[in-house]
PDB file of C-alpha atoms in Angstrom:
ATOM      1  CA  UNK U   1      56.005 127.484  25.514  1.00  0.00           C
ATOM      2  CA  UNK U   2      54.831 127.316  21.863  1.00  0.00           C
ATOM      3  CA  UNK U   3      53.630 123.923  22.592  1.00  0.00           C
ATOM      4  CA  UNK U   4      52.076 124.921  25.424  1.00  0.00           C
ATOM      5  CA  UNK U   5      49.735 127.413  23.998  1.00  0.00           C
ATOM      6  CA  UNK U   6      48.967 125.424  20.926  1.00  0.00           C
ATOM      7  CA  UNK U   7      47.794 122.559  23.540  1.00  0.00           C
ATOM      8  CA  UNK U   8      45.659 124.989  25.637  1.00  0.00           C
ATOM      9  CA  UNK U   9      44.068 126.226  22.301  1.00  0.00           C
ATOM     10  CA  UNK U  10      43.220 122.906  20.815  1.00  0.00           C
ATOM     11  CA  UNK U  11      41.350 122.594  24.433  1.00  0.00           C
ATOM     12  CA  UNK U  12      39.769 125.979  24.215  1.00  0.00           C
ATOM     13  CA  UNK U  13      38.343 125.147  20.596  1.00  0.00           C
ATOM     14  CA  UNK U  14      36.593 121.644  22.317  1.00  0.00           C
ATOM     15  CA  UNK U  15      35.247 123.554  25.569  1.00  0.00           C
ATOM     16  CA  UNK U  16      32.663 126.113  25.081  1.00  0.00           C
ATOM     17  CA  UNK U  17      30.914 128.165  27.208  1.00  0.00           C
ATOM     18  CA  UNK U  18      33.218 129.596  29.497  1.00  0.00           C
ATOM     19  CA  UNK U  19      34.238 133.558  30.162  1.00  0.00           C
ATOM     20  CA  UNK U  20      37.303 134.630  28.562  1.00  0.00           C
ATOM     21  CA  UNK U  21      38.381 135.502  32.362  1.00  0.00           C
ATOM     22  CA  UNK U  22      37.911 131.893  33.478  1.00  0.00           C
ATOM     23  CA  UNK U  23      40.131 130.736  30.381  1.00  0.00           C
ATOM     24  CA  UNK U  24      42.905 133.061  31.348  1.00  0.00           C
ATOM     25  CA  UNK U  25      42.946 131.794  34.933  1.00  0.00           C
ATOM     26  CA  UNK U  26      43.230 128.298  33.364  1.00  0.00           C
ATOM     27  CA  UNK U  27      46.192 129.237  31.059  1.00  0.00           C
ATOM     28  CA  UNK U  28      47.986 131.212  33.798  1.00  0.00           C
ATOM     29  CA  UNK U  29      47.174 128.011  36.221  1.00  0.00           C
ATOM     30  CA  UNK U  30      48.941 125.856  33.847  1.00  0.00           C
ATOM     31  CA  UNK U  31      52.419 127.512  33.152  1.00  0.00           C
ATOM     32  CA  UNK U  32      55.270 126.643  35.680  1.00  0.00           C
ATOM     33  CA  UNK U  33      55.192 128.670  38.484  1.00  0.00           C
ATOM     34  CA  UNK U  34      57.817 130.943  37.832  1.00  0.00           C
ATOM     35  CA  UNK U  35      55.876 132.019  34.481  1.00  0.00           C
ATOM     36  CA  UNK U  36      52.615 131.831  36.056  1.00  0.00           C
ATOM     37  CA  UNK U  37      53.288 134.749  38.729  1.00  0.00           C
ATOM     38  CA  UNK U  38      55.235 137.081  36.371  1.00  0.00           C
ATOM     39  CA  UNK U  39      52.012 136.523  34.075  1.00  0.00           C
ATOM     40  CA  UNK U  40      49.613 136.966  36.964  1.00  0.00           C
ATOM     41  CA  UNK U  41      51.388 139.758  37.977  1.00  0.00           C
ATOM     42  CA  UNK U  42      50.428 142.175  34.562  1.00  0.00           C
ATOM     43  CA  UNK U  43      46.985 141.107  35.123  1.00  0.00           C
ATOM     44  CA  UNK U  44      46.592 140.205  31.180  1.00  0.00           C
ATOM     45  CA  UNK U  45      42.663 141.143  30.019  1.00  0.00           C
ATOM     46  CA  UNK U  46      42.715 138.931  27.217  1.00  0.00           C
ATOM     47  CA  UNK U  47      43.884 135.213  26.387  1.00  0.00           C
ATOM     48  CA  UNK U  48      46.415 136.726  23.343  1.00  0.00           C
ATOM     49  CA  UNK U  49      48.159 139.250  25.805  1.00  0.00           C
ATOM     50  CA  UNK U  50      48.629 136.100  28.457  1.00  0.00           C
ATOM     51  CA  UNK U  51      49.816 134.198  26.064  1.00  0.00           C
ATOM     52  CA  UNK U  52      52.141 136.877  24.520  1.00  0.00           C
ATOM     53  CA  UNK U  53      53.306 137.539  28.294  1.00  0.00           C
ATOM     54  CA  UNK U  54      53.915 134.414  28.922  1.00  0.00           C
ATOM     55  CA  UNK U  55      56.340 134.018  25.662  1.00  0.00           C
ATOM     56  CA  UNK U  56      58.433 137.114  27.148  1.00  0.00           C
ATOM     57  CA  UNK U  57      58.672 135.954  30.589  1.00  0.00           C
ATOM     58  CA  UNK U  58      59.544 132.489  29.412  1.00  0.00           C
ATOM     59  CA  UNK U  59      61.941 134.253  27.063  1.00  0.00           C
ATOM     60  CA  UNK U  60      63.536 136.720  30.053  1.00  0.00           C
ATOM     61  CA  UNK U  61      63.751 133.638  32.133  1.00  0.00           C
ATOM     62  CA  UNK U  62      65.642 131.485  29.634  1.00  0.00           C
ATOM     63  CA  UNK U  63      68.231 134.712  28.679  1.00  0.00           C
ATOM     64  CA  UNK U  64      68.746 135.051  32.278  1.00  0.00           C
ATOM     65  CA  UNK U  65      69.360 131.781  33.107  1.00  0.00           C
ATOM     66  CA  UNK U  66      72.896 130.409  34.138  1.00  0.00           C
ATOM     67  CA  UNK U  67      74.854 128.005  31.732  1.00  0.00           C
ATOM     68  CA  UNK U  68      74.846 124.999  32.523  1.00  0.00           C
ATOM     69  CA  UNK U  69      78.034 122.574  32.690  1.00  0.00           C
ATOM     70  CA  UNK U  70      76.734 119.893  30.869  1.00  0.00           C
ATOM     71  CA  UNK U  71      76.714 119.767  27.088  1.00  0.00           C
ATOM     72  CA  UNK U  72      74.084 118.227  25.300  1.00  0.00           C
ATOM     73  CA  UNK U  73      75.026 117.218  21.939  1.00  0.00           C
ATOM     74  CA  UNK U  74      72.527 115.243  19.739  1.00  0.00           C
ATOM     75  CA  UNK U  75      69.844 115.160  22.187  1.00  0.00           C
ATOM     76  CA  UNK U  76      72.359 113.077  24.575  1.00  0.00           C
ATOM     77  CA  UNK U  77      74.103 113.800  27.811  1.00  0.00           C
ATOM     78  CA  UNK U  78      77.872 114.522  27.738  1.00  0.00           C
ATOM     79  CA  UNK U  79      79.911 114.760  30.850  1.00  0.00           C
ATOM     80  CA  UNK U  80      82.122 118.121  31.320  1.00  0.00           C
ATOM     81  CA  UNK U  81      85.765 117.725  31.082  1.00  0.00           C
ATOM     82  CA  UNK U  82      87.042 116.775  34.107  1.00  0.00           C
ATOM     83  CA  UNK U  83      90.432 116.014  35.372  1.00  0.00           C
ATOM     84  CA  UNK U  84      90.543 111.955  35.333  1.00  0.00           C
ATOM     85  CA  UNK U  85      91.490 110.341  38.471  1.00  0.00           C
ATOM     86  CA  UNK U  86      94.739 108.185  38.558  1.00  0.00           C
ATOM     87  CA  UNK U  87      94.467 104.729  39.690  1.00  0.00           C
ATOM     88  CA  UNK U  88      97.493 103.194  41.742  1.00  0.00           C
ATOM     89  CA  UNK U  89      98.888 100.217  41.126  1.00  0.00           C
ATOM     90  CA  UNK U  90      99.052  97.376  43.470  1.00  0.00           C
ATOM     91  CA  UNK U  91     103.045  97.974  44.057  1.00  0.00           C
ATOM     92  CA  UNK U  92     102.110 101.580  44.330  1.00  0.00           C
ATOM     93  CA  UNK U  93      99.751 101.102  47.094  1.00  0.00           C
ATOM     94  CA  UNK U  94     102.554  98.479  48.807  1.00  0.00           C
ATOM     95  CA  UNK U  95     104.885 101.394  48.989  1.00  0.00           C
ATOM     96  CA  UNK U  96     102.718 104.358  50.316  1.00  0.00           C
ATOM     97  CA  UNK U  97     101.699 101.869  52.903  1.00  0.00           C
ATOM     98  CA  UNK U  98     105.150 100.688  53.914  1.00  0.00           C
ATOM     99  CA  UNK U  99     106.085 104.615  54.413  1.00  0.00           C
ATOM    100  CA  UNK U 100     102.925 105.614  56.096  1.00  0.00           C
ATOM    101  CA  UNK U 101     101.963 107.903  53.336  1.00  0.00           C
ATOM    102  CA  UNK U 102      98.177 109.080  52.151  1.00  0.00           C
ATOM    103  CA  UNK U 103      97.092 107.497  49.130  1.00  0.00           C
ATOM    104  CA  UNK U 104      95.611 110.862  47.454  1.00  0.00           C
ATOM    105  CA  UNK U 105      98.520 113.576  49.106  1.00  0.00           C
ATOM    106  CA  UNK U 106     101.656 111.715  50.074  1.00  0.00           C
ATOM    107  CA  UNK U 107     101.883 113.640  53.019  1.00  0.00           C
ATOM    108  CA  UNK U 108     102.016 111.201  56.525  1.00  0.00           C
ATOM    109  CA  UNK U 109      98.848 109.457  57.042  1.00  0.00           C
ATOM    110  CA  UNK U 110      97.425 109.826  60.365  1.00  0.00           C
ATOM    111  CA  UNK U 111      93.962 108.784  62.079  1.00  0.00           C
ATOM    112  CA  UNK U 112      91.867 111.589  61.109  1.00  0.00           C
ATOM    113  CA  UNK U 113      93.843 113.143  58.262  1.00  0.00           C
ATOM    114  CA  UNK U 114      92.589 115.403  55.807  1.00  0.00           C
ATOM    115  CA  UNK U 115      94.325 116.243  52.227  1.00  0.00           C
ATOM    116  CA  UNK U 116      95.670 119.449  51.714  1.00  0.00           C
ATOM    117  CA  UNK U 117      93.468 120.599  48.900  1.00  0.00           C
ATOM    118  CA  UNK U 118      96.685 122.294  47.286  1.00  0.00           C
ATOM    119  CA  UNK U 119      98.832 118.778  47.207  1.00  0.00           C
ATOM    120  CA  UNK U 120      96.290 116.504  46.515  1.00  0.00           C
ATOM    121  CA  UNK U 121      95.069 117.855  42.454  1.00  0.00           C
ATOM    122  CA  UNK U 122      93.297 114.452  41.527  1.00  0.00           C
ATOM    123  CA  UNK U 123      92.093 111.946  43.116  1.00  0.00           C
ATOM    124  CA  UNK U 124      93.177 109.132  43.386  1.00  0.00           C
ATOM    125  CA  UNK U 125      90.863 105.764  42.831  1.00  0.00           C
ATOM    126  CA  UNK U 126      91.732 102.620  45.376  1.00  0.00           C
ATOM    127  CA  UNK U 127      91.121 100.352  48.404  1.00  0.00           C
ATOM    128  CA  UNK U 128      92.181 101.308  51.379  1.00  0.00           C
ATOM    129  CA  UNK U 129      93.404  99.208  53.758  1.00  0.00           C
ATOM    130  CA  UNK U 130      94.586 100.834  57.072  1.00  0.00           C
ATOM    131  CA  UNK U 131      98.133 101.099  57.041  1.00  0.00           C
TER     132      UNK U 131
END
């Protein structure tokens, strides 16, 4: 938001000649719209006060806001934890397909099965051939 403001200022030094209630339109215009109508909501009379509003809504907004579950650590994306998923072997898949079993669950596989969300904790990774 600092940015921002500092931005719409360096403008506001290079264009002259217009009402101080034109320039707060502009600045309001320009915020992201969640901002702009808590800002247009307090109906700010001077440039300082929408910029000051603006700072506090930003502000409530950001405190407010859920945490996320990605980390960012040194300006770079890392992935949350997540359980890995286990990749069967070749002789693995042999056997589940000589019993008739589900790759993921091990219960019987069936035309139109679904896991059982409680037996099947990880997925597995494979190709799946019908059995």
């Amino acid at each position: 938001m600092m940015e921002h403001i500092e931005d719409f200022q360096k403008l506001k030094i290079r264009v002259k000649d217009i009402l101080e209630e034109h320039r707060i339109d502009v600045f309001i215009g320009t915020l992201k719209d969640n901002i702009q109508h808590e800002v247009h909501l307090w109906e700010p009379n001077s440039l300082e006060k929408a910029f000051k509003l603006a700072r506090k809504m930003e502000s409530k907004i950001m405190a407010t806001r859920k945490p996320t579950t990605h980390n960012y650590k040194y300006g770079s994306f890392v992935a949350p934890s997540l359980p890995q998923p286990t990749r069967l072997t070749p002789q693995q898949l042999e056997e589940k397909r000589a019993k008739g079993l589900c790759y993921n669950c091990d219960s019987k596989y069936t035309k139109g099965h679904k896991c059982d969300e409680n037996k099947c904790q990880k997925k597995r990774i494979y190709s799946r051939n019908k059995p």
